[in-house]
Amino acid sequence: MATALYSTHCRSLATSSSSSSLQPSPLSSNLAYLQRLTFSQRFLPSKVSLKSQPQTYQIPVLTQQQEGTVAAAVTPVENGTSHKQLKPDLLSVKSPEESRAEDGFEKDENESSVSITVVGASGDLAKKKIFPALFALYYEDCLPKHFTIYGYARSKMTDAELRNMVSKTLTCRIDKRENCNEKMDQFLKRCFYHSGQYDSQENFAALDKKLKEHEGGRTSNRLFYLSIPPNIFIDAVKCASLSASSGNGWTRVIVEKPFGRDSDSSAALTRSLKQYLTEDQIFRIDHYLGKELVENLSVLRFSNLIFEPLWSRQYIRNVQLIFSEDFGTEGRGGYFDHYGIIRDIMQNHLLQILALFAMETPVSLDAEDIRNEKVKVLRSMRPLRLDDMVIGQYKSHTRGGVTYPAYVDDKTVPSGSLTPTFAAAALFIDNARWDGVPFLMKAGKALHNKRAEIRVQFRHVPGNLYNRNFGTDLDRATNELVIRVQPDEAIYLKINNKVPGLGMKLDRSNLNLHYAARYFPFTLN
């Protein structure tokens, strides 16, 4: 199973010819959450498509989450950060030949092209997350020379209408080295639309014809991103595989969680996908692994001598993994009620972070080596008991003078639903490093604030000389390492220190790495 783990510099990937694995990375901006999907060079064997070619492009692709992550404040880029209006020439539809001529691309049968099809392009996930993420890749020169992006959905839409829709969510986020509006115009010229049913081979065959026109006789590599509900994954994959696969390059499909509702349905989904694809063509991703602070987790631990010796039961009292949102389902209860907060957040996002946090040092940064260490952690986990869990469901509440409805008051939620919107669990890893240390997972909707963070509480200092200065509240004297994934990304260590003056008054202070301050103007979520 291809899972997303670690990223490599995008420019080295754009022309790589080896097979690859997929992985997500940072999100971006108030208008669009950015995630990078990159390919590690060793994860997959060389046979990756129906008809593999000796020379292929490794394509970084971006995706985003759909269950309500939160965004940090973004520092605007000069000349504006969003493209609200299109230039007149972008509203006209040109032939593939005219587009290639304008972009300076001559037909070369010896070169490869990449066609990225966003299946479900008219949905919120695509227009707010995926297209902005693809533009971020283009802005950072992470896409190859010859690429085309096609939106595919049931909605009737022209190329111009797609470009107008997409343009409203594009942002420039990194720096000022390129003119933002010019880059947006160039990107939008590569975006096209095809309307069709997800279960129609004829409609996908028509898409195939359009893709071939843009590919211009080059070796064609095709990537399909499924931005559609899980219940129609198989229909779309069947039609894309049978009617729109590449004839001379690779064909790959990106499937984002959830991979089924439980073990049995996940296995059934995999069996169905393998009727039309090989395992090497299927890329299953958890976009949360692309969060900047999640990616930095292994660097923090394995690249800093001061932390690795402390990363064990001898020094750590507990580890808390917290995910909270300050909004409810807001009319999207149909999807959520089928899964609930445990399946939606805890068993994927938070469990992935836990495995990365607790794993032993891998042999290398290759995806398989990291996966092997994560699997060891999961196999060492003690079965969860009901006594170690708390679940709940949010009720109607008032905040800031505004009254918000209860979960069951949402018209998209079945009447009398008992699906939990909050869950907390204490997990234990029965191995030599973590025996007896509780890993506390907490996730919920409609809570007081929105945040995602890892809190590592260290044990008290034995025989602490300064207990009397803190009174009886020993927790105040606890050192704590906080990794704030979102919003306002930061890593800080709480330490005890003396307040300046003649007395012996103690205080707690933070040794703080604040990303917005340290890496300005680089912006994240």
Short mmCIF file of C-alpha atoms in Angstrom, two decimals:
data_model
loop_
_atom_site.label_atom_id
_atom_site.label_comp_id
_atom_site.label_asym_id
_atom_site.label_seq_id
_atom_site.Cartn_x
_atom_site.Cartn_y
_atom_site.Cartn_z
CA MET A 1 0.00 0.00 0.00
CA ALA A 2 1.44 3.32 -1.04
CA THR A 3 1.29 5.78 1.82
CA ALA A 4 2.52 9.33 2.10
CA LEU A 5 5.49 9.88 4.33
CA TYR A 6 8.29 12.26 3.51
CA SER A 7 8.98 14.80 0.80
CA THR A 8 11.95 15.48 -1.42
CA HIS A 9 12.79 18.79 -3.06
CA CYS A 10 10.33 19.32 -5.88
CA ARG A 11 12.82 20.39 -8.51
CA SER A 12 14.65 17.11 -8.25
CA LEU A 13 11.37 15.27 -8.77
CA ALA A 14 10.21 17.06 -11.84
CA THR A 15 12.57 15.18 -14.13
CA SER A 16 13.15 11.98 -12.19
CA SER A 17 12.79 8.83 -14.24
CA SER A 18 12.44 6.30 -11.46
CA SER A 19 9.20 4.95 -10.05
CA SER A 20 7.87 6.65 -7.04
CA SER A 21 5.75 6.92 -3.96
CA LEU A 22 3.41 9.63 -3.08
CA GLN A 23 3.30 11.97 -0.20
CA PRO A 24 1.69 15.13 1.04
CA SER A 25 3.21 18.36 2.40
CA PRO A 26 2.38 21.85 3.68
CA LEU A 27 -0.94 23.57 3.42
CA SER A 28 -1.25 27.21 2.64
CA SER A 29 -3.16 30.45 3.15
CA ASN A 30 -6.54 31.63 4.37
CA LEU A 31 -8.02 31.15 0.92
CA ALA A 32 -6.55 27.75 0.13
CA TYR A 33 -5.10 25.00 2.21
CA LEU A 34 -2.01 23.71 0.48
CA GLN A 35 -0.63 20.21 0.55
CA ARG A 36 2.20 18.80 -1.41
CA LEU A 37 2.06 15.26 -2.75
CA THR A 38 5.52 14.12 -3.79
CA PHE A 39 7.06 10.90 -4.88
CA SER A 40 9.97 9.22 -3.13
CA GLN A 41 12.33 7.58 -5.55
CA ARG A 42 12.38 4.11 -4.09
CA PHE A 43 8.95 3.29 -2.80
CA LEU A 44 7.59 1.51 -5.86
CA PRO A 45 9.15 -0.99 -8.22
CA SER A 46 9.67 0.05 -11.80
CA LYS A 47 6.47 -1.52 -13.11
CA VAL A 48 3.98 1.20 -12.30
CA SER A 49 1.53 1.39 -15.15
CA LEU A 50 -0.38 -0.61 -17.66
CA LYS A 51 2.41 0.11 -20.11
CA SER A 52 5.50 1.51 -18.42
CA GLN A 53 7.96 3.64 -20.33
CA PRO A 54 11.69 3.88 -19.59
CA GLN A 55 11.44 7.64 -19.16
CA THR A 56 8.74 9.18 -16.99
CA TYR A 57 8.15 12.27 -14.93
CA GLN A 58 7.67 12.08 -11.19
CA ILE A 59 4.90 14.51 -10.45
CA PRO A 60 4.42 16.29 -7.18
CA VAL A 61 0.71 16.77 -6.67
CA LEU A 62 -1.15 18.70 -4.08
CA THR A 63 -4.25 17.80 -2.20
CA GLN A 64 -6.11 18.92 0.79
CA GLN A 65 -8.25 17.79 3.57
CA GLN A 66 -11.98 17.98 3.66
CA GLU A 67 -12.79 17.74 7.31
CA GLY A 68 -12.14 21.23 8.49
CA THR A 69 -8.54 21.95 9.36
CA VAL A 70 -7.78 25.45 10.42
CA ALA A 71 -5.65 28.10 8.79
CA ALA A 72 -3.01 30.42 10.15
CA ALA A 73 -2.89 34.08 9.27
CA VAL A 74 -1.13 34.71 5.98
CA THR A 75 1.06 37.66 5.14
CA PRO A 76 -0.11 39.09 1.81
CA VAL A 77 2.25 39.22 -1.13
CA GLU A 78 2.72 42.51 -2.95
CA ASN A 79 0.39 43.13 -5.87
CA GLY A 80 -2.33 41.11 -4.11
CA THR A 81 -2.57 37.50 -3.10
CA SER A 82 -5.76 36.41 -4.80
CA HIS A 83 -6.72 36.46 -8.43
CA LYS A 84 -10.29 37.71 -8.39
CA GLN A 85 -10.68 38.71 -12.03
CA LEU A 86 -9.55 36.97 -15.17
CA LYS A 87 -7.96 38.67 -18.11
CA PRO A 88 -10.18 38.66 -21.20
CA ASP A 89 -7.99 36.19 -23.09
CA LEU A 90 -8.51 33.59 -20.34
CA LEU A 91 -12.24 33.64 -20.92
CA SER A 92 -11.82 32.57 -24.54
CA VAL A 93 -11.40 28.92 -25.39
CA LYS A 94 -8.53 28.04 -27.69
CA SER A 95 -7.59 24.86 -29.38
CA PRO A 96 -4.86 22.65 -27.90
CA GLU A 97 -2.63 23.53 -30.87
CA GLU A 98 -3.07 27.28 -30.25
CA SER A 99 -2.41 26.85 -26.54
CA ARG A 100 0.78 24.90 -27.17
CA ALA A 101 1.95 27.50 -29.68
CA GLU A 102 1.31 30.37 -27.26
CA ASP A 103 3.16 28.60 -24.48
CA GLY A 104 6.11 27.96 -26.77
CA PHE A 105 5.73 24.19 -26.69
CA GLU A 106 6.66 22.50 -29.90
CA LYS A 107 5.50 18.99 -30.61
CA ASP A 108 8.22 16.55 -29.62
CA GLU A 109 7.36 12.89 -29.64
CA ASN A 110 10.47 12.10 -27.58
CA GLU A 111 9.31 14.17 -24.60
CA SER A 112 6.82 13.19 -21.93
CA SER A 113 3.67 15.02 -20.95
CA VAL A 114 1.63 14.84 -17.78
CA SER A 115 -2.15 15.13 -17.70
CA ILE A 116 -3.73 15.67 -14.29
CA THR A 117 -7.47 15.03 -14.18
CA VAL A 118 -9.35 16.21 -11.12
CA VAL A 119 -12.41 13.96 -10.98
CA GLY A 120 -15.12 15.90 -9.16
CA ALA A 121 -13.76 19.28 -10.20
CA SER A 122 -16.94 21.22 -9.45
CA GLY A 123 -16.89 20.38 -5.74
CA ASP A 124 -15.59 22.47 -2.86
CA LEU A 125 -12.59 20.22 -2.24
CA ALA A 126 -11.37 20.65 -5.80
CA LYS A 127 -11.89 24.37 -6.24
CA LYS A 128 -10.79 25.41 -2.74
CA LYS A 129 -7.97 22.96 -2.15
CA ILE A 130 -6.75 20.93 -5.11
CA PHE A 131 -6.57 23.58 -7.83
CA PRO A 132 -4.88 26.11 -5.50
CA ALA A 133 -2.43 23.38 -4.49
CA LEU A 134 -1.67 22.56 -8.12
CA PHE A 135 -1.07 26.25 -8.76
CA ALA A 136 1.33 26.36 -5.82
CA LEU A 137 3.27 23.54 -7.47
CA TYR A 138 3.34 25.47 -10.73
CA TYR A 139 4.41 28.65 -8.93
CA GLU A 140 7.29 26.75 -7.35
CA ASP A 141 8.36 25.18 -10.69
CA CYS A 142 7.48 21.71 -9.44
CA LEU A 143 5.47 20.69 -12.49
CA PRO A 144 7.14 19.47 -15.68
CA LYS A 145 7.32 21.49 -18.88
CA HIS A 146 4.44 19.75 -20.62
CA PHE A 147 1.43 19.42 -18.35
CA THR A 148 -2.31 19.84 -18.68
CA ILE A 149 -4.95 19.97 -15.94
CA TYR A 150 -8.46 18.79 -16.70
CA GLY A 151 -11.49 19.14 -14.51
CA TYR A 152 -14.06 16.37 -14.85
CA ALA A 153 -17.50 16.42 -13.25
CA ARG A 154 -21.18 16.02 -13.99
CA SER A 155 -21.86 19.77 -13.88
CA LYS A 156 -22.16 21.55 -17.21
CA MET A 157 -19.33 24.03 -17.47
CA THR A 158 -17.07 25.59 -20.10
CA ASP A 159 -13.31 25.97 -19.90
CA ALA A 160 -13.80 29.69 -19.26
CA GLU A 161 -16.25 29.04 -16.44
CA LEU A 162 -13.87 26.58 -14.80
CA ARG A 163 -11.03 29.09 -15.00
CA ASN A 164 -13.20 31.81 -13.54
CA MET A 165 -14.22 29.52 -10.67
CA VAL A 166 -10.67 28.41 -9.97
CA SER A 167 -9.19 31.91 -10.21
CA LYS A 168 -11.15 33.05 -7.17
CA THR A 169 -9.24 30.71 -4.85
CA LEU A 170 -5.69 31.01 -6.18
CA THR A 171 -3.07 32.69 -4.00
CA CYS A 172 0.65 33.38 -4.11
CA ARG A 173 2.16 32.34 -0.80
CA ILE A 174 5.93 31.96 -0.79
CA ASP A 175 7.74 35.10 -1.92
CA LYS A 176 7.86 37.88 -4.47
CA ARG A 177 10.31 36.47 -6.97
CA GLU A 178 7.62 36.04 -9.65
CA ASN A 179 4.75 38.24 -10.69
CA CYS A 180 1.76 36.55 -9.13
CA ASN A 181 -0.87 37.57 -11.66
CA GLU A 182 1.25 36.53 -14.62
CA LYS A 183 1.87 33.12 -13.09
CA MET A 184 -1.85 32.71 -12.46
CA ASP A 185 -2.68 33.59 -16.05
CA GLN A 186 -0.16 31.06 -17.34
CA PHE A 187 -1.51 28.38 -15.01
CA LEU A 188 -5.15 28.99 -15.93
CA LYS A 189 -4.33 28.60 -19.62
CA ARG A 190 -3.40 24.99 -18.80
CA CYS A 191 -6.77 24.29 -17.15
CA PHE A 192 -9.64 22.76 -19.14
CA TYR A 193 -12.97 21.14 -18.39
CA HIS A 194 -14.89 18.10 -19.56
CA SER A 195 -18.39 17.27 -18.40
CA GLY A 196 -19.37 13.64 -17.94
CA GLN A 197 -20.86 10.99 -15.72
CA TYR A 198 -18.59 9.10 -13.32
CA ASP A 199 -19.91 5.73 -14.50
CA SER A 200 -19.82 6.42 -18.25
CA GLN A 201 -17.04 4.83 -20.29
CA GLU A 202 -18.20 6.88 -23.28
CA ASN A 203 -17.70 10.14 -21.38
CA PHE A 204 -14.22 9.07 -20.24
CA ALA A 205 -13.41 8.03 -23.81
CA ALA A 206 -14.29 11.56 -24.91
CA LEU A 207 -11.97 12.86 -22.20
CA ASP A 208 -9.26 10.54 -23.50
CA LYS A 209 -9.61 12.11 -26.96
CA LYS A 210 -9.17 15.60 -25.53
CA LEU A 211 -6.15 14.55 -23.47
CA LYS A 212 -4.48 13.12 -26.56
CA GLU A 213 -4.93 16.42 -28.36
CA HIS A 214 -3.09 18.23 -25.57
CA GLU A 215 -0.41 15.55 -25.30
CA GLY A 216 0.50 16.14 -28.92
CA GLY A 217 1.96 12.73 -29.62
CA ARG A 218 4.33 12.80 -26.66
CA THR A 219 4.65 9.98 -24.16
CA SER A 220 1.57 10.49 -22.02
CA ASN A 221 1.57 10.10 -18.25
CA ARG A 222 -1.84 10.44 -16.62
CA LEU A 223 -2.82 11.11 -13.05
CA PHE A 224 -6.43 10.95 -11.81
CA TYR A 225 -7.25 12.59 -8.48
CA LEU A 226 -10.54 11.30 -7.04
CA SER A 227 -12.22 14.31 -5.44
CA ILE A 228 -15.52 12.43 -5.19
CA PRO A 229 -17.45 10.50 -2.51
CA PRO A 230 -16.00 7.07 -1.70
CA ASN A 231 -19.12 5.27 -2.87
CA ILE A 232 -18.38 6.15 -6.51
CA PHE A 233 -14.62 5.50 -6.45
CA ILE A 234 -14.96 2.17 -8.22
CA ASP A 235 -17.20 3.44 -11.03
CA ALA A 236 -14.81 6.30 -11.80
CA VAL A 237 -11.71 4.08 -11.60
CA LYS A 238 -13.29 1.47 -13.87
CA CYS A 239 -14.18 3.99 -16.55
CA ALA A 240 -10.90 5.89 -16.32
CA SER A 241 -8.88 2.68 -16.49
CA LEU A 242 -10.77 1.15 -19.40
CA SER A 243 -11.34 4.30 -21.44
CA ALA A 244 -8.77 6.94 -20.47
CA SER A 245 -5.57 5.14 -19.48
CA SER A 246 -2.30 6.16 -21.03
CA GLY A 247 -1.34 4.05 -24.00
CA ASN A 248 2.40 4.60 -23.76
CA GLY A 249 3.16 6.00 -20.29
CA TRP A 250 2.02 5.51 -16.72
CA THR A 251 -1.48 5.82 -15.32
CA ARG A 252 -1.97 6.50 -11.61
CA VAL A 253 -4.93 7.15 -9.33
CA ILE A 254 -4.90 9.11 -6.07
CA VAL A 255 -7.35 7.92 -3.43
CA GLU A 256 -7.67 9.94 -0.25
CA LYS A 257 -9.01 8.57 3.00
CA PRO A 258 -11.42 7.19 4.07
CA PHE A 259 -10.46 3.81 2.65
CA GLY A 260 -13.71 2.19 3.69
CA ARG A 261 -15.53 2.31 6.99
CA ASP A 262 -13.79 -0.63 8.66
CA SER A 263 -11.29 -3.37 7.91
CA ASP A 264 -13.71 -5.43 5.82
CA SER A 265 -14.93 -2.52 3.67
CA SER A 266 -11.35 -1.29 3.23
CA ALA A 267 -10.30 -4.72 1.97
CA ALA A 268 -13.31 -4.80 -0.34
CA LEU A 269 -12.38 -1.40 -1.75
CA THR A 270 -8.84 -2.58 -2.41
CA ARG A 271 -10.07 -5.74 -4.15
CA SER A 272 -12.36 -3.68 -6.35
CA LEU A 273 -9.64 -1.20 -7.28
CA LYS A 274 -7.30 -4.05 -8.20
CA GLN A 275 -9.77 -5.28 -10.79
CA TYR A 276 -8.73 -2.30 -12.90
CA LEU A 277 -5.37 -1.17 -11.50
CA THR A 278 -2.20 -2.75 -10.22
CA GLU A 279 -1.17 -1.98 -6.65
CA ASP A 280 1.64 0.21 -7.96
CA GLN A 281 -0.86 2.48 -9.69
CA ILE A 282 -2.89 3.15 -6.55
CA PHE A 283 -1.77 5.96 -4.26
CA ARG A 284 -3.57 6.10 -0.92
CA ILE A 285 -2.83 9.25 0.99
CA ASP A 286 -3.45 10.84 4.34
CA HIS A 287 -3.02 14.53 3.68
CA TYR A 288 -2.29 15.28 7.32
CA LEU A 289 1.19 13.82 6.90
CA GLY A 290 1.92 16.81 4.69
CA LYS A 291 1.50 19.33 7.47
CA GLU A 292 4.75 21.23 7.90
CA LEU A 293 5.01 20.51 11.62
CA VAL A 294 4.20 16.83 11.10
CA GLU A 295 6.96 16.59 8.52
CA ASN A 296 9.28 18.35 10.95
CA LEU A 297 8.52 15.85 13.71
CA SER A 298 11.18 13.33 12.70
CA VAL A 299 13.72 16.10 12.05
CA LEU A 300 13.13 17.52 15.51
CA ARG A 301 13.69 14.14 17.09
CA PHE A 302 16.34 12.41 15.01
CA SER A 303 18.43 15.46 14.10
CA ASN A 304 18.73 17.00 17.58
CA LEU A 305 20.76 15.17 20.21
CA ILE A 306 19.03 16.96 23.07
CA PHE A 307 15.65 15.35 22.30
CA GLU A 308 16.36 11.75 21.32
CA PRO A 309 17.71 10.66 24.75
CA LEU A 310 14.59 12.15 26.41
CA TRP A 311 12.17 10.39 24.04
CA SER A 312 11.21 7.50 26.32
CA ARG A 313 9.29 6.39 29.40
CA GLN A 314 12.17 7.47 31.66
CA TYR A 315 11.52 11.16 30.98
CA ILE A 316 8.09 11.52 29.38
CA ARG A 317 5.00 11.42 31.59
CA ASN A 318 2.36 11.54 28.83
CA VAL A 319 1.87 12.56 25.22
CA GLN A 320 -1.28 14.39 24.11
CA LEU A 321 -2.50 14.53 20.52
CA ILE A 322 -5.24 17.14 20.25
CA PHE A 323 -7.47 18.03 17.33
CA SER A 324 -10.34 20.45 17.90
CA GLU A 325 -12.61 22.48 15.64
CA ASP A 326 -14.76 25.41 16.70
CA PHE A 327 -17.50 24.65 14.18
CA GLY A 328 -19.96 21.81 13.71
CA THR A 329 -21.06 19.91 10.63
CA GLU A 330 -22.74 23.00 9.13
CA GLY A 331 -24.92 21.19 6.61
CA ARG A 332 -22.43 18.44 5.83
CA GLY A 333 -23.64 15.91 8.32
CA GLY A 334 -24.41 13.23 5.76
CA TYR A 335 -20.76 12.30 5.28
CA PHE A 336 -19.74 12.84 8.89
CA ASP A 337 -22.58 10.83 10.41
CA HIS A 338 -21.51 7.77 8.44
CA TYR A 339 -18.02 7.90 9.98
CA GLY A 340 -18.02 9.93 13.18
CA ILE A 341 -15.08 11.69 14.83
CA ILE A 342 -13.17 8.48 15.58
CA ARG A 343 -13.06 7.23 12.00
CA ASP A 344 -12.84 10.72 10.54
CA ILE A 345 -9.91 12.03 12.59
CA MET A 346 -8.50 9.69 15.22
CA GLN A 347 -7.84 6.42 13.41
CA ASN A 348 -6.07 8.18 10.53
CA HIS A 349 -4.67 11.66 11.19
CA LEU A 350 -3.88 11.30 14.88
CA LEU A 351 -2.82 7.66 14.67
CA GLN A 352 -0.39 8.51 11.88
CA ILE A 353 1.12 11.27 14.01
CA LEU A 354 1.35 8.93 17.00
CA ALA A 355 3.19 6.32 14.94
CA LEU A 356 5.67 8.90 13.64
CA PHE A 357 6.21 10.26 17.13
CA ALA A 358 6.76 6.88 18.81
CA MET A 359 8.66 4.92 16.16
CA GLU A 360 12.28 3.87 16.44
CA THR A 361 14.93 5.36 14.17
CA PRO A 362 14.34 3.97 10.66
CA VAL A 363 17.16 2.52 8.59
CA SER A 364 16.74 5.36 6.10
CA LEU A 365 14.21 7.97 5.03
CA ASP A 366 12.90 5.67 2.32
CA ALA A 367 9.15 5.25 2.57
CA GLU A 368 9.31 1.50 3.16
CA ASP A 369 11.77 1.84 6.03
CA ILE A 370 9.63 4.48 7.72
CA ARG A 371 6.51 2.43 7.18
CA ASN A 372 8.15 -0.61 8.77
CA GLU A 373 8.92 1.30 11.97
CA LYS A 374 5.42 2.74 12.12
CA VAL A 375 3.92 -0.72 11.75
CA LYS A 376 6.02 -1.94 14.71
CA VAL A 377 4.47 0.80 16.85
CA LEU A 378 0.94 -0.15 15.81
CA ARG A 379 1.57 -3.82 16.46
CA SER A 380 2.84 -2.99 19.95
CA MET A 381 -0.27 -1.05 20.89
CA ARG A 382 -2.49 -2.49 23.58
CA PRO A 383 -6.10 -3.17 22.48
CA LEU A 384 -8.25 -0.22 23.42
CA ARG A 385 -10.68 -0.74 26.30
CA LEU A 386 -13.99 1.04 26.70
CA ASP A 387 -12.86 2.14 30.17
CA ASP A 388 -10.10 4.15 28.51
CA MET A 389 -12.48 6.10 26.25
CA VAL A 390 -14.95 8.96 26.51
CA ILE A 391 -17.31 9.97 23.70
CA GLY A 392 -19.84 12.75 23.35
CA GLN A 393 -21.97 14.78 20.97
CA TYR A 394 -22.24 18.54 20.89
CA LYS A 395 -25.51 20.19 21.87
CA SER A 396 -26.95 23.58 21.06
CA HIS A 397 -24.77 26.32 22.53
CA THR A 398 -24.27 30.06 22.52
CA ARG A 399 -20.94 31.73 21.80
CA GLY A 400 -20.32 35.42 21.28
CA GLY A 401 -24.02 36.13 21.44
CA VAL A 402 -24.72 33.70 18.60
CA THR A 403 -26.68 30.48 19.16
CA TYR A 404 -25.46 27.42 17.29
CA PRO A 405 -27.64 24.35 16.66
CA ALA A 406 -26.99 20.93 18.13
CA TYR A 407 -25.53 18.16 15.98
CA VAL A 408 -28.89 16.41 15.63
CA ASP A 409 -30.52 19.72 14.63
CA ASP A 410 -28.51 19.69 11.39
CA LYS A 411 -30.97 18.72 8.65
CA THR A 412 -28.34 16.55 6.98
CA VAL A 413 -27.95 14.44 10.14
CA PRO A 414 -30.36 11.52 10.66
CA SER A 415 -32.89 12.10 13.41
CA GLY A 416 -31.79 10.69 16.76
CA SER A 417 -28.24 10.00 15.59
CA LEU A 418 -25.82 8.76 18.26
CA THR A 419 -22.70 9.35 16.17
CA PRO A 420 -20.00 10.88 18.42
CA THR A 421 -18.64 14.32 17.57
CA PHE A 422 -16.11 14.19 20.43
CA ALA A 423 -13.86 11.37 21.57
CA ALA A 424 -10.96 11.02 23.96
CA ALA A 425 -8.91 7.85 24.41
CA ALA A 426 -5.86 6.70 26.33
CA LEU A 427 -3.63 4.47 24.22
CA PHE A 428 -0.65 2.46 25.45
CA ILE A 429 2.34 1.09 23.55
CA ASP A 430 3.70 -2.01 25.21
CA ASN A 431 7.34 -1.90 24.22
CA ALA A 432 10.60 -1.11 25.99
CA ARG A 433 10.57 2.58 25.07
CA TRP A 434 6.98 3.49 25.92
CA ASP A 435 5.73 0.97 28.48
CA GLY A 436 3.32 2.72 30.85
CA VAL A 437 3.24 6.09 29.04
CA PRO A 438 -0.34 7.11 28.11
CA PHE A 439 -0.84 8.59 24.66
CA LEU A 440 -3.94 10.74 25.06
CA MET A 441 -5.95 11.37 21.88
CA LYS A 442 -8.62 14.05 21.89
CA ALA A 443 -10.68 15.13 18.88
CA GLY A 444 -13.96 16.96 18.53
CA LYS A 445 -16.16 19.39 16.66
CA ALA A 446 -17.91 22.54 17.95
CA LEU A 447 -15.39 23.05 20.76
CA HIS A 448 -14.13 26.32 22.23
CA ASN A 449 -11.25 26.78 19.82
CA LYS A 450 -9.65 25.26 16.76
CA ARG A 451 -6.20 23.75 17.05
CA ALA A 452 -4.11 20.72 16.31
CA GLU A 453 -1.07 20.09 18.46
CA ILE A 454 1.17 17.56 20.15
CA ARG A 455 1.91 18.18 23.82
CA VAL A 456 4.75 16.22 25.42
CA GLN A 457 4.69 16.50 29.21
CA PHE A 458 7.92 15.48 30.90
CA ARG A 459 8.19 13.95 34.34
CA HIS A 460 8.74 16.07 37.45
CA VAL A 461 12.27 16.72 38.62
CA PRO A 462 13.04 14.21 41.42
CA GLY A 463 13.60 16.00 44.74
CA ASN A 464 12.99 19.39 43.19
CA LEU A 465 14.66 22.06 45.36
CA TYR A 466 12.13 24.67 44.32
CA ASN A 467 8.88 22.91 45.17
CA ARG A 468 8.05 25.50 47.83
CA ASN A 469 8.30 28.26 45.26
CA PHE A 470 5.57 26.60 43.24
CA GLY A 471 3.39 25.61 46.15
CA THR A 472 1.63 22.26 45.84
CA ASP A 473 0.84 22.48 42.12
CA LEU A 474 3.60 20.31 40.72
CA ASP A 475 2.10 20.54 37.23
CA ARG A 476 3.31 24.12 37.08
CA ALA A 477 6.84 22.81 37.32
CA THR A 478 6.42 20.34 34.47
CA ASN A 479 8.54 20.89 31.40
CA GLU A 480 6.40 20.61 28.29
CA LEU A 481 7.28 20.45 24.60
CA VAL A 482 4.46 21.72 22.40
CA ILE A 483 4.34 21.17 18.65
CA ARG A 484 1.51 23.30 17.33
CA VAL A 485 0.51 21.93 13.94
CA GLN A 486 -2.16 24.57 13.31
CA PRO A 487 -3.03 27.37 13.44
CA ASP A 488 -0.05 29.70 13.84
CA GLU A 489 2.54 26.92 13.59
CA ALA A 490 5.14 26.82 16.32
CA ILE A 491 7.41 24.61 18.41
CA TYR A 492 8.06 25.73 21.96
CA LEU A 493 9.49 24.28 25.15
CA LYS A 494 8.14 25.34 28.52
CA ILE A 495 10.90 25.75 31.06
CA ASN A 496 11.16 27.04 34.64
CA ASN A 497 13.35 30.05 35.28
CA LYS A 498 14.01 32.74 37.88
CA VAL A 499 12.32 36.10 37.56
CA PRO A 500 14.97 38.89 37.64
CA GLY A 501 15.29 40.52 41.05
CA LEU A 502 16.61 39.93 44.54
CA GLY A 503 14.02 37.34 45.47
CA MET A 504 13.70 33.74 44.34
CA LYS A 505 10.50 34.01 42.40
CA LEU A 506 10.14 31.42 39.67
CA ASP A 507 8.29 31.67 36.41
CA ARG A 508 7.53 29.54 33.36
CA SER A 509 8.79 30.73 30.00
CA ASN A 510 8.73 29.45 26.45
CA LEU A 511 11.72 28.77 24.26
CA ASN A 512 9.77 29.49 21.11
CA LEU A 513 10.23 28.72 17.41
CA HIS A 514 7.40 30.70 15.84
CA TYR A 515 7.23 29.85 12.15
CA ALA A 516 5.62 33.09 11.01
CA ALA A 517 8.43 35.09 12.64
CA ARG A 518 11.34 32.78 11.83
CA TYR A 519 10.49 31.95 8.23
CA PHE A 520 8.78 35.16 7.10
CA PRO A 521 7.46 35.60 4.43
CA PHE A 522 6.94 31.83 4.12
CA THR A 523 3.37 31.07 5.15
CA LEU A 524 1.84 27.72 5.94
CA ASN A 525 -1.72 26.75 6.82
#
